mmCIF file of C-alpha atoms in Angstrom:
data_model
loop_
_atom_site.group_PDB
_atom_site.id
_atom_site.type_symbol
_atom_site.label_atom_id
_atom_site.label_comp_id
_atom_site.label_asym_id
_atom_site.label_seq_id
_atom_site.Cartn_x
_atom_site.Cartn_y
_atom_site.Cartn_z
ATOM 1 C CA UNK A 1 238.737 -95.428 40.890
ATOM 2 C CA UNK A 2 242.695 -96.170 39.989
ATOM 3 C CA UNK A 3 243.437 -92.726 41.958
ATOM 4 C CA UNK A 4 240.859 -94.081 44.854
ATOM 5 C CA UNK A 5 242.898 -97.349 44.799
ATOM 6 C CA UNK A 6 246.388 -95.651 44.436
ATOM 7 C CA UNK A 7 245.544 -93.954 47.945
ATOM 8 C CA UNK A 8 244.364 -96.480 49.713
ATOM 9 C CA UNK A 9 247.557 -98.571 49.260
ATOM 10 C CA UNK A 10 249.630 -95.677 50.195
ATOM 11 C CA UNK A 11 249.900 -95.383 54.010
ATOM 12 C CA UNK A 12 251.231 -92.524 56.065
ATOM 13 C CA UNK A 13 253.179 -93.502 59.050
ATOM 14 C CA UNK A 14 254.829 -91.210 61.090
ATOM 15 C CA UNK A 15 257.802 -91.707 63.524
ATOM 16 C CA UNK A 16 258.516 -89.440 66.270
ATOM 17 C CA UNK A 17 260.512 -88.517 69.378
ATOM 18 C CA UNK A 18 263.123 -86.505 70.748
ATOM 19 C CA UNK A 19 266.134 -85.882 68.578
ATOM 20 C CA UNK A 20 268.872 -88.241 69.474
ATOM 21 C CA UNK A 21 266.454 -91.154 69.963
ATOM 22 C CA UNK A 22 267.361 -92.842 67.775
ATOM 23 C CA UNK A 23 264.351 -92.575 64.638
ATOM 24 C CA UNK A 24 266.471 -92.183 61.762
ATOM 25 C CA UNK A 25 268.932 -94.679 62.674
ATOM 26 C CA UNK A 26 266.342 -97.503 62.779
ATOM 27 C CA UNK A 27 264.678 -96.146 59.754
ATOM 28 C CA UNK A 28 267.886 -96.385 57.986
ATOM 29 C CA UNK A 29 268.772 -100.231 59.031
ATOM 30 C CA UNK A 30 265.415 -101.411 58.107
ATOM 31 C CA UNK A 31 264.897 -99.391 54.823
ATOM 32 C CA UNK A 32 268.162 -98.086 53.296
ATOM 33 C CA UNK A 33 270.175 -100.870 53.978
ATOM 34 C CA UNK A 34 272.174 -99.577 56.811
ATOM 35 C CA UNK A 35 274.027 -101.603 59.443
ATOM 36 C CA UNK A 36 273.820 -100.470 63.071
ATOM 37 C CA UNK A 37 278.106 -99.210 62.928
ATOM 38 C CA UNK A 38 277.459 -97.039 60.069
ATOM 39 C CA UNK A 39 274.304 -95.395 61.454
ATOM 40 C CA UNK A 40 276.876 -93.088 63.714
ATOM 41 C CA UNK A 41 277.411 -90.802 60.722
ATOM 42 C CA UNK A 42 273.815 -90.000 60.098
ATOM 43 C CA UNK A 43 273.236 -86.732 61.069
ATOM 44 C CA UNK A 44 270.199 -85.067 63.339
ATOM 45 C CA UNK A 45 266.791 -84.537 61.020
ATOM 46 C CA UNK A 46 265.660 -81.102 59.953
ATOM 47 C CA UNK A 47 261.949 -80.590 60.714
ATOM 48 C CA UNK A 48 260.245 -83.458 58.708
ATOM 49 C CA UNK A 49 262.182 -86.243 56.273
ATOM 50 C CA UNK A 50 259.434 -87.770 53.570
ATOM 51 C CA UNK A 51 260.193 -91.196 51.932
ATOM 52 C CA UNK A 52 258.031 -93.567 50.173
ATOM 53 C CA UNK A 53 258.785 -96.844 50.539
ATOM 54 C CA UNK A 54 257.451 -99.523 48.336
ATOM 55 C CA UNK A 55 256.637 -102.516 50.383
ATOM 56 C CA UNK A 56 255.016 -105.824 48.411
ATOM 57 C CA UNK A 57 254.661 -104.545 45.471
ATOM 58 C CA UNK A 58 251.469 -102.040 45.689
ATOM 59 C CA UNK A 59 251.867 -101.069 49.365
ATOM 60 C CA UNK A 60 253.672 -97.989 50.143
ATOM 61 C CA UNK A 61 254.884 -96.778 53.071
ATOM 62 C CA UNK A 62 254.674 -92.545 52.882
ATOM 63 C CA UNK A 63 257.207 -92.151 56.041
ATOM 64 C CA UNK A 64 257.286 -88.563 57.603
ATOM 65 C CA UNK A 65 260.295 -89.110 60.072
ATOM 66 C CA UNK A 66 259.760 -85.694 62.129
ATOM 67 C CA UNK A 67 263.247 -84.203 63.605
ATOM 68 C CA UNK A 68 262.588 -84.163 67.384
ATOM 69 C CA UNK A 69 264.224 -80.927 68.408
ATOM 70 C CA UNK A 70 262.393 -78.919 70.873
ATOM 71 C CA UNK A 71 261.308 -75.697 68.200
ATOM 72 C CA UNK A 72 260.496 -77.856 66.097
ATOM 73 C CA UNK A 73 258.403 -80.048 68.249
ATOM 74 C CA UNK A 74 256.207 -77.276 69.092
ATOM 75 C CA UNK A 75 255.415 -76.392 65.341
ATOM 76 C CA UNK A 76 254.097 -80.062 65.117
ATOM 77 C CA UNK A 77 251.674 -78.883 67.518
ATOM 78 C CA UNK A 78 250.523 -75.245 66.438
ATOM 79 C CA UNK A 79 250.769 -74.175 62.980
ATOM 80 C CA UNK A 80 251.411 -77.745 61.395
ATOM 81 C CA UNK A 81 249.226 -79.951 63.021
ATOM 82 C CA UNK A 82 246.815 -80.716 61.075
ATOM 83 C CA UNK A 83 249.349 -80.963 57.807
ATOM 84 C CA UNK A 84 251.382 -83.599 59.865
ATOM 85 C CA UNK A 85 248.473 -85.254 61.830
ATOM 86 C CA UNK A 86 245.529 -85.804 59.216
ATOM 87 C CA UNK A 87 245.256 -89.134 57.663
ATOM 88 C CA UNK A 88 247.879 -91.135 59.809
ATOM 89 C CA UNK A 89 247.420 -94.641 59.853
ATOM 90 C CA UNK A 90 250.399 -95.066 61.996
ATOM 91 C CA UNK A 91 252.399 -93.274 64.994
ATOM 92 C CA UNK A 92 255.528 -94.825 65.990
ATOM 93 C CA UNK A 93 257.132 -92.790 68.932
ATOM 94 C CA UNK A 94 260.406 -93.597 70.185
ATOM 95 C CA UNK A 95 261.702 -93.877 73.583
ATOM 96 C CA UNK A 96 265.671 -93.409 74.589
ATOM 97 C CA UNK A 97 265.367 -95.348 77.532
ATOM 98 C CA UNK A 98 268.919 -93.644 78.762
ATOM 99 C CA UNK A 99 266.542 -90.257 78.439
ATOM 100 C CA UNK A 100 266.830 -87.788 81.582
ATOM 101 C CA UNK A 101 263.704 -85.166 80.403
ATOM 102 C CA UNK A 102 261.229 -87.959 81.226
ATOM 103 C CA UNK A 103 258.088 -85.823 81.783
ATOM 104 C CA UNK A 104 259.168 -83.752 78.729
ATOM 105 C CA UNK A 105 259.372 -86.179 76.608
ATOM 106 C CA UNK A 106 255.798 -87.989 78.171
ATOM 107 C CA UNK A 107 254.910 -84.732 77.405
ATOM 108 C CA UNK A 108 255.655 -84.352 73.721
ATOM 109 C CA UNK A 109 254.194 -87.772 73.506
ATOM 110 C CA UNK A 110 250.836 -86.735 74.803
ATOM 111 C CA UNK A 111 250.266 -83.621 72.619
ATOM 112 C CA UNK A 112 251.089 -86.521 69.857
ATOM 113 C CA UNK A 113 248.503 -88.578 71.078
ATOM 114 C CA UNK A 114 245.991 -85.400 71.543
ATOM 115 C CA UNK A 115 246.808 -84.405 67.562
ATOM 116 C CA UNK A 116 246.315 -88.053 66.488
ATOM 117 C CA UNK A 117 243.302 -87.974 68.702
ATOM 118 C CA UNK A 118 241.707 -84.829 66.725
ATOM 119 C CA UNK A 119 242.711 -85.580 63.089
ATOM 120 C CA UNK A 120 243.724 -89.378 62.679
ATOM 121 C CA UNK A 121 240.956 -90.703 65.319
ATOM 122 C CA UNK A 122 241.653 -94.543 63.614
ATOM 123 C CA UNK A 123 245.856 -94.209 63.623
ATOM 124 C CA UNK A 124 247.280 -97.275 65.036
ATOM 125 C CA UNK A 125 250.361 -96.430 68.190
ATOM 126 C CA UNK A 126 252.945 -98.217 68.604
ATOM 127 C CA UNK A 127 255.956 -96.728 71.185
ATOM 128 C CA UNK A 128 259.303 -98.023 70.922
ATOM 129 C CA UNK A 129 261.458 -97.958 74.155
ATOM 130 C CA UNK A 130 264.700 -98.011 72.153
ATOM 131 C CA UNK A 131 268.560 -98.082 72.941
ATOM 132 C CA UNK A 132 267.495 -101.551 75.325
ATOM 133 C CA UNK A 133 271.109 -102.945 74.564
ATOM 134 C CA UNK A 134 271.899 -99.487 76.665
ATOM 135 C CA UNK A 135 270.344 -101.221 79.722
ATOM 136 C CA UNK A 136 272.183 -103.908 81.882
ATOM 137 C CA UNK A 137 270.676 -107.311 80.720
ATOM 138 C CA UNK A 138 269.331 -108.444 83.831
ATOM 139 C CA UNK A 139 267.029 -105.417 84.443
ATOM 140 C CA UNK A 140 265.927 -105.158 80.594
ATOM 141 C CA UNK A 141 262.859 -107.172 82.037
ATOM 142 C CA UNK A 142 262.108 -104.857 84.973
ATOM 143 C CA UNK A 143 262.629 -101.518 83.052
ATOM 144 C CA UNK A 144 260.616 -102.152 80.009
ATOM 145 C CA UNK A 145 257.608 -103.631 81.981
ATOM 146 C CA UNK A 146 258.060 -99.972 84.311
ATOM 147 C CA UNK A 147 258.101 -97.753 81.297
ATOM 148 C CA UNK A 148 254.959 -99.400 79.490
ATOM 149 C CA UNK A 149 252.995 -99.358 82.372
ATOM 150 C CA UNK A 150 253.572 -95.845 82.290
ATOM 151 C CA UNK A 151 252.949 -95.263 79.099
ATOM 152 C CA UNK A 152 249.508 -96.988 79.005
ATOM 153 C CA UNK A 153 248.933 -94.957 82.002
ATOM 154 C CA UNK A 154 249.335 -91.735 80.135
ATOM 155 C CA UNK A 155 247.712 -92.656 76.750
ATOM 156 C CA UNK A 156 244.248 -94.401 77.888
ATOM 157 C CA UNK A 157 242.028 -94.187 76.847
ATOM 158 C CA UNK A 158 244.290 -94.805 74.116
ATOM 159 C CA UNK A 159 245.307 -98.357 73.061
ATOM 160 C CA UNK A 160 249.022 -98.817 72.542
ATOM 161 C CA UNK A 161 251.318 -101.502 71.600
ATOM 162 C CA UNK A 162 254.850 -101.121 72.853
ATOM 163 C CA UNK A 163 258.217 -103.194 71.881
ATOM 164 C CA UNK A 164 261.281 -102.868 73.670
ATOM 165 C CA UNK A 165 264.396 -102.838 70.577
ATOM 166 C CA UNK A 166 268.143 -101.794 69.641
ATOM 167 C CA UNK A 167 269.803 -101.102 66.416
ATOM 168 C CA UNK A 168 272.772 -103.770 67.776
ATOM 169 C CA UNK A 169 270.012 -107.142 68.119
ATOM 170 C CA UNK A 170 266.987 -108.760 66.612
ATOM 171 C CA UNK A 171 264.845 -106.547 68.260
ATOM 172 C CA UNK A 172 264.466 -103.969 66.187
ATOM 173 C CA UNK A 173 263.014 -106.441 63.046
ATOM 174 C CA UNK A 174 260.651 -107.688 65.745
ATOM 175 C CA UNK A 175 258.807 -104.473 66.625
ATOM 176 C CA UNK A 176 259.132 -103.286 62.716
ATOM 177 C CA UNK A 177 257.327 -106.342 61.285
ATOM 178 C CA UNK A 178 254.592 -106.410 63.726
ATOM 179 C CA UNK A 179 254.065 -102.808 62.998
ATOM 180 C CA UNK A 180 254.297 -103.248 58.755
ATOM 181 C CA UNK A 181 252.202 -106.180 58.879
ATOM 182 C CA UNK A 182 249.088 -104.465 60.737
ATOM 183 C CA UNK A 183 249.364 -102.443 57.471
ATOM 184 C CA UNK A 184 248.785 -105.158 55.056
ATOM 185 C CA UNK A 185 245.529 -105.721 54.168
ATOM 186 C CA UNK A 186 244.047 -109.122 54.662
ATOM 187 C CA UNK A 187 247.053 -110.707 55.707
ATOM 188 C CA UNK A 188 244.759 -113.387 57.320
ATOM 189 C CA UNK A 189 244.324 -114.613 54.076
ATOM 190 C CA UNK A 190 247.903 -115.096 53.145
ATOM 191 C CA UNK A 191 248.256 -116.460 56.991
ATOM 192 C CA UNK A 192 245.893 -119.414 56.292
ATOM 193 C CA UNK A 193 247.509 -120.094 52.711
ATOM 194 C CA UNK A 194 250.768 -120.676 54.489
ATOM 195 C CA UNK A 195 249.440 -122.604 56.834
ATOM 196 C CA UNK A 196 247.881 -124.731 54.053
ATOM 197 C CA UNK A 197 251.210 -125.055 52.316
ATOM 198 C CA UNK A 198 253.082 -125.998 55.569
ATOM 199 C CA UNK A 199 250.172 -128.892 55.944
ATOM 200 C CA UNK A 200 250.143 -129.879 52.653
ATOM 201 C CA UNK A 201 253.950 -130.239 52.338
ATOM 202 C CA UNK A 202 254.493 -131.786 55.969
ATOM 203 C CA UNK A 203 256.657 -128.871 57.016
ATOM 204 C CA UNK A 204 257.379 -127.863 60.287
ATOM 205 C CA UNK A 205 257.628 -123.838 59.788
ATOM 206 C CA UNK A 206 257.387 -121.819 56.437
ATOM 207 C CA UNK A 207 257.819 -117.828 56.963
ATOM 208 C CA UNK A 208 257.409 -115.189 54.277
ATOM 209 C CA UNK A 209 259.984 -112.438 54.369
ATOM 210 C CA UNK A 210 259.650 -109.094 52.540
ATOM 211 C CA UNK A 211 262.187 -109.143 49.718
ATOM 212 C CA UNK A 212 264.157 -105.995 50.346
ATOM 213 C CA UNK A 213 263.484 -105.540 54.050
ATOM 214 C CA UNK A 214 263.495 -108.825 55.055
ATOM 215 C CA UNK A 215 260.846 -108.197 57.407
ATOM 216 C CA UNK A 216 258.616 -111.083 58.269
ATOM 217 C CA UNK A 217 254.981 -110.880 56.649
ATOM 218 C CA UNK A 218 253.455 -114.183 58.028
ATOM 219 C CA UNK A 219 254.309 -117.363 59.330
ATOM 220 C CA UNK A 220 253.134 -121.018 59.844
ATOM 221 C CA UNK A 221 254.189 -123.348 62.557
ATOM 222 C CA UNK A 222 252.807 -126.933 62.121
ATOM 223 C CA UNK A 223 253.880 -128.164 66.196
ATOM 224 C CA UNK A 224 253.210 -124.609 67.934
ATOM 225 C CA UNK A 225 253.644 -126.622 71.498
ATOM 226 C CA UNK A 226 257.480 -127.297 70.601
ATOM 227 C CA UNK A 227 259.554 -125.287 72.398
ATOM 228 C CA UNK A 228 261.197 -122.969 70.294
ATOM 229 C CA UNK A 229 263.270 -119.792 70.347
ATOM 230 C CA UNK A 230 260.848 -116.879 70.431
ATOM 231 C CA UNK A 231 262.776 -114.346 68.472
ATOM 232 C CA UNK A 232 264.447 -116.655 65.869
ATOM 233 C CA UNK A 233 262.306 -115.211 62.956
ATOM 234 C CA UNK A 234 263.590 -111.755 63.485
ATOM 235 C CA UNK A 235 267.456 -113.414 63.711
ATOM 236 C CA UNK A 236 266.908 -115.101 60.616
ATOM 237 C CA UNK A 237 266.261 -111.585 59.212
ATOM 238 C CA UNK A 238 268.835 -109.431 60.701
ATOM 239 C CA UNK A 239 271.607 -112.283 59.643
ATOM 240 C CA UNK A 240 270.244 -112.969 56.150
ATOM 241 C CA UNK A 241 269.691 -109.299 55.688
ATOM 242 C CA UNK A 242 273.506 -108.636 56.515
ATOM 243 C CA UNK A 243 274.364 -111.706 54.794
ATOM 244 C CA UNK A 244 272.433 -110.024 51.287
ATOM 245 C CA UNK A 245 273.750 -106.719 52.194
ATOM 246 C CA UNK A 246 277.434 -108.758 51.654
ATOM 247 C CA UNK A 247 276.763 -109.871 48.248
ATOM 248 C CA UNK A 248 275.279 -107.264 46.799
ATOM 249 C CA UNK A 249 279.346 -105.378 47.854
ATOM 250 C CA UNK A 250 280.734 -108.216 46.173
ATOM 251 C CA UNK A 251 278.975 -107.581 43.445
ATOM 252 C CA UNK A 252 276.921 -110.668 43.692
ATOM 253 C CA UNK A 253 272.626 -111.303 44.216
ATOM 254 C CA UNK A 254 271.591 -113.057 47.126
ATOM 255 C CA UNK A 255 268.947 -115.465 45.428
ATOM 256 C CA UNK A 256 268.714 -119.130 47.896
ATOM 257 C CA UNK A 257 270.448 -120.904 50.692
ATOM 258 C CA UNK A 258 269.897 -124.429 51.615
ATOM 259 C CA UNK A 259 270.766 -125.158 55.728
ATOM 260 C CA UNK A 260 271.118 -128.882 56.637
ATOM 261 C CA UNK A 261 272.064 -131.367 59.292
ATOM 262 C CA UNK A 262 271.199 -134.633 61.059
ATOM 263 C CA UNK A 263 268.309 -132.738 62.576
ATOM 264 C CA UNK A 264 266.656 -130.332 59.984
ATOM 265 C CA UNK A 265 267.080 -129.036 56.528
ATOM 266 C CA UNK A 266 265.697 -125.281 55.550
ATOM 267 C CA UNK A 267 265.373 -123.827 52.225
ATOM 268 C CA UNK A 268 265.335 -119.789 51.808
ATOM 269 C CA UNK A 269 264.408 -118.962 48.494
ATOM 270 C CA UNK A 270 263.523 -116.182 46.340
ATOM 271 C CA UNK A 271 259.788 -116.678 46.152
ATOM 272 C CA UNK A 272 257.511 -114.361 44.475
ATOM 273 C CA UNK A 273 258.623 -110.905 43.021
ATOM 274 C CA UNK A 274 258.178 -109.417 46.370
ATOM 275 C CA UNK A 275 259.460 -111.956 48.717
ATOM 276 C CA UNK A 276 261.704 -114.831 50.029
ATOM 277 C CA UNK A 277 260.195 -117.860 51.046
ATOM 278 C CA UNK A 278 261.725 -120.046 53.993
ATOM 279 C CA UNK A 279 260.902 -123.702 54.234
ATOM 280 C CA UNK A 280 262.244 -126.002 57.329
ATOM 281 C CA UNK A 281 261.711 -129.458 57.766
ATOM 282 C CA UNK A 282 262.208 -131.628 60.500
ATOM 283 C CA UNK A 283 262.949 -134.735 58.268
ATOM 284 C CA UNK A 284 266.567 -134.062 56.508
ATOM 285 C CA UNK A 285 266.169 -137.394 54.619
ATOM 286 C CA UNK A 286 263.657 -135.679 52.350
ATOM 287 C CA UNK A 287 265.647 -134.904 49.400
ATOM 288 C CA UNK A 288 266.229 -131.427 48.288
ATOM 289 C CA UNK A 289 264.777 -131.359 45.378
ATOM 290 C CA UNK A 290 261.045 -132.593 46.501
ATOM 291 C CA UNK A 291 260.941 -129.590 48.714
ATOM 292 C CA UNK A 292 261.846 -126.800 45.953
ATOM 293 C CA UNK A 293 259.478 -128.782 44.022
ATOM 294 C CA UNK A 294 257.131 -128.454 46.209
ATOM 295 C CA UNK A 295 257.819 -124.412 46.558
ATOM 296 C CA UNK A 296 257.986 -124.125 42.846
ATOM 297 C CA UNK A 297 254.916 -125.782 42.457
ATOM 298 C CA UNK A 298 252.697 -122.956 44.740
ATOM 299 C CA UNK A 299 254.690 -119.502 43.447
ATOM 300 C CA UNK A 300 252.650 -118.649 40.668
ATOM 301 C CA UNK A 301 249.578 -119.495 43.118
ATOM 302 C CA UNK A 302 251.103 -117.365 46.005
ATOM 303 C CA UNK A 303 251.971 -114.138 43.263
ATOM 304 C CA UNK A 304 247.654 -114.617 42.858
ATOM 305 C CA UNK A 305 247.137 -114.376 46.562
ATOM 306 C CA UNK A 306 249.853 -111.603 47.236
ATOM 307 C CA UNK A 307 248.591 -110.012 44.110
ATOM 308 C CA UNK A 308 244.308 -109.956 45.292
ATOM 309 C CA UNK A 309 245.445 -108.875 48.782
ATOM 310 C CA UNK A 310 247.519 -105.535 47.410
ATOM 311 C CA UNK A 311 244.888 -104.808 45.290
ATOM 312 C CA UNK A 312 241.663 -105.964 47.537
ATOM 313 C CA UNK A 313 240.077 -102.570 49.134
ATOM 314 C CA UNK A 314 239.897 -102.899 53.131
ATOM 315 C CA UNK A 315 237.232 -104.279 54.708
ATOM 316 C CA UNK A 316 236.302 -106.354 51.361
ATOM 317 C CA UNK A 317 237.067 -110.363 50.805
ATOM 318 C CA UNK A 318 240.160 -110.761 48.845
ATOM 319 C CA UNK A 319 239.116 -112.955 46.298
ATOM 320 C CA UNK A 320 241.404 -116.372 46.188
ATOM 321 C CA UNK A 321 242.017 -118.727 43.315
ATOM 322 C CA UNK A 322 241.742 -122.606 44.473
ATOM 323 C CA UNK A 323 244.922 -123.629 45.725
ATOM 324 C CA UNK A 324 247.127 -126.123 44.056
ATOM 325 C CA UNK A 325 247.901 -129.160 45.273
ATOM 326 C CA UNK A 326 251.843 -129.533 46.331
ATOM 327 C CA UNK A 327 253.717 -132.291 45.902
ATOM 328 C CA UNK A 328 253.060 -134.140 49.279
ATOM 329 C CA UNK A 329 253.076 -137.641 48.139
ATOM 330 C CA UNK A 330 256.698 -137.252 46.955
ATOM 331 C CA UNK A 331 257.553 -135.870 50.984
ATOM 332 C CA UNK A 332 256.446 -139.805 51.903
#
């Protein structure tokens, strides 16, 4: 049953597309601590990379980045297949939108697709069109909406989910967390704790970042009509990411931050042993201390909830301890 258990938290993702695309350069920045200037030394992959990365705790990611030159693109597809294939629970393919062998690569894509089809039949897709910064700004729009279209042409029945990104912008956090998080089981649950939390606490956003990542798990917004800025999440975690990535060459841990002004004050701080917690609040009279009271006071209750959902089978109820009750009266 531990063995049983052990597997089902480990889940095999592979990335593909043609070499030069850009694969191993993204995996870098999000998992090795990379920034996007020092990715220009990493050289082309040889036939298939394997990491496992650890990702909250029990969840690991068993990444097969496969080298996307032509021979061995084929092998994939012949005598390989079914090693690389079989028990996928994710296919990210990537896209260099600056690519001239269009067809080709739509054509490596499909045979992907046709694999995944025969061996992985549940695998989640997700197709990156990548190198966007490449692309003058005012047709970004125009050529990402072409190139999807395309793409769902050529995969349906297929369902795929496509995000436009760059190694240089916030994009690249965006499509990455979206993808991660369709991996965590019963993140619903962990959704409708924060939302409690933010309630409870009369906050106006709390997100959950991945400790060493950075990507975002989950989020709650208290006024979802407010207009806000779309991708600020995923800036938050490419600038506190770089900011961490600072310290720790200084010789020094990146642990909280406190933001404040006459219109807001936000709180990022190390949360449970997997995560950083960020707390804003619209009302920057509230002292300081009542809100890391108030995060202090639902940690140990939030390590129970991240702790059920890593170890909760899929497709079963995580089982939840009663929440407590924050420190809301002291917000008044």
């Amino acid at each position: 049953a531990v063995l049983d258990q052990k597997h089902k938290m480990k889940k095999k993702v592979l990335l593909m597309g043609k070499s030069g695309s850009g694969k191993t350069s993204m995996r870098s920045i999000i998992f090795a601590n990379y920034i996007a200037r020092d990715t220009r030394r990493l050289g082309m992959t040889v036939d298939v990379e394997h990491s496992n990365v650890r990702f909250l705790g029990d969840l690991v990611l068993n990444l097969w980045d496969c080298g996307g030159q032509e021979a061995f693109m084929e092998n994939y597809f012949a005598s390989q297949k079914h090693n690389i294939f079989r028990n996928v629970e994710v296919l990210i393919y990537v896209f260099d939108v600056e690519s001239r062998e269009l067809e080709r690569d739509f054509h490596h894509y499909q045979n992907c697709l046709s694999s995944i089809c025969e061996n992985s039949r549940s695998a989640k897709v997700f197709c990156l069109i990548h190198k966007m910064d490449m692309v003058d700004e005012s047709q970004r729009e125009s050529v990402f909406n072409e190139r999807v279209l395309e793409l769902r042409r050529r995969s349906s029945p297929i369902d795929i989910t496509c995000f436009r990104t760059s190694i240089w912008d916030e994009t690249l956090y965006k499509a990455w967390s979206s993808i991660v998080v369709t991996l965590i089981p019963h993140v619903s649950d962990l959704q409708s704790t924060l939302d409690s939390f933010a309630k409870t606490t009369g906050a106006d956003e709390v997100v959950l970042f991945e400790r060493t990542t950075f990507l975002v798990i989950s989020h709650a917004t208290v006024d979802a009509g407010r207009a806000r800025d779309p991708h600020r999440f995923e800036k938050i975690s490419n600038i506190i990411k770089q900011f961490k990535l600072s310290c720790n060459k200084s010789s020094a841990q990146f642990q909280s931050m406190e933001v404040r002004n006459d219109h807001f004050a936000a709180y990022m701080d190390m949360f449970t042993p997997n995560t950083y917690l960020m707390v804003v609040m619209a009302d920057s009279s509230i002292p300081s201390a009542v809100t890391l009271l108030n995060i202090q006071s639902v940690r140990a209750y939030f390590e129970q909830v991240e702790a059920g959902i890593a170890g909760a089978s899929p497709g079963a109820s995580a089982a939840l301890p009663a929440p407590p009750v924050a420190a809301a009266a002291l917000s008044k």
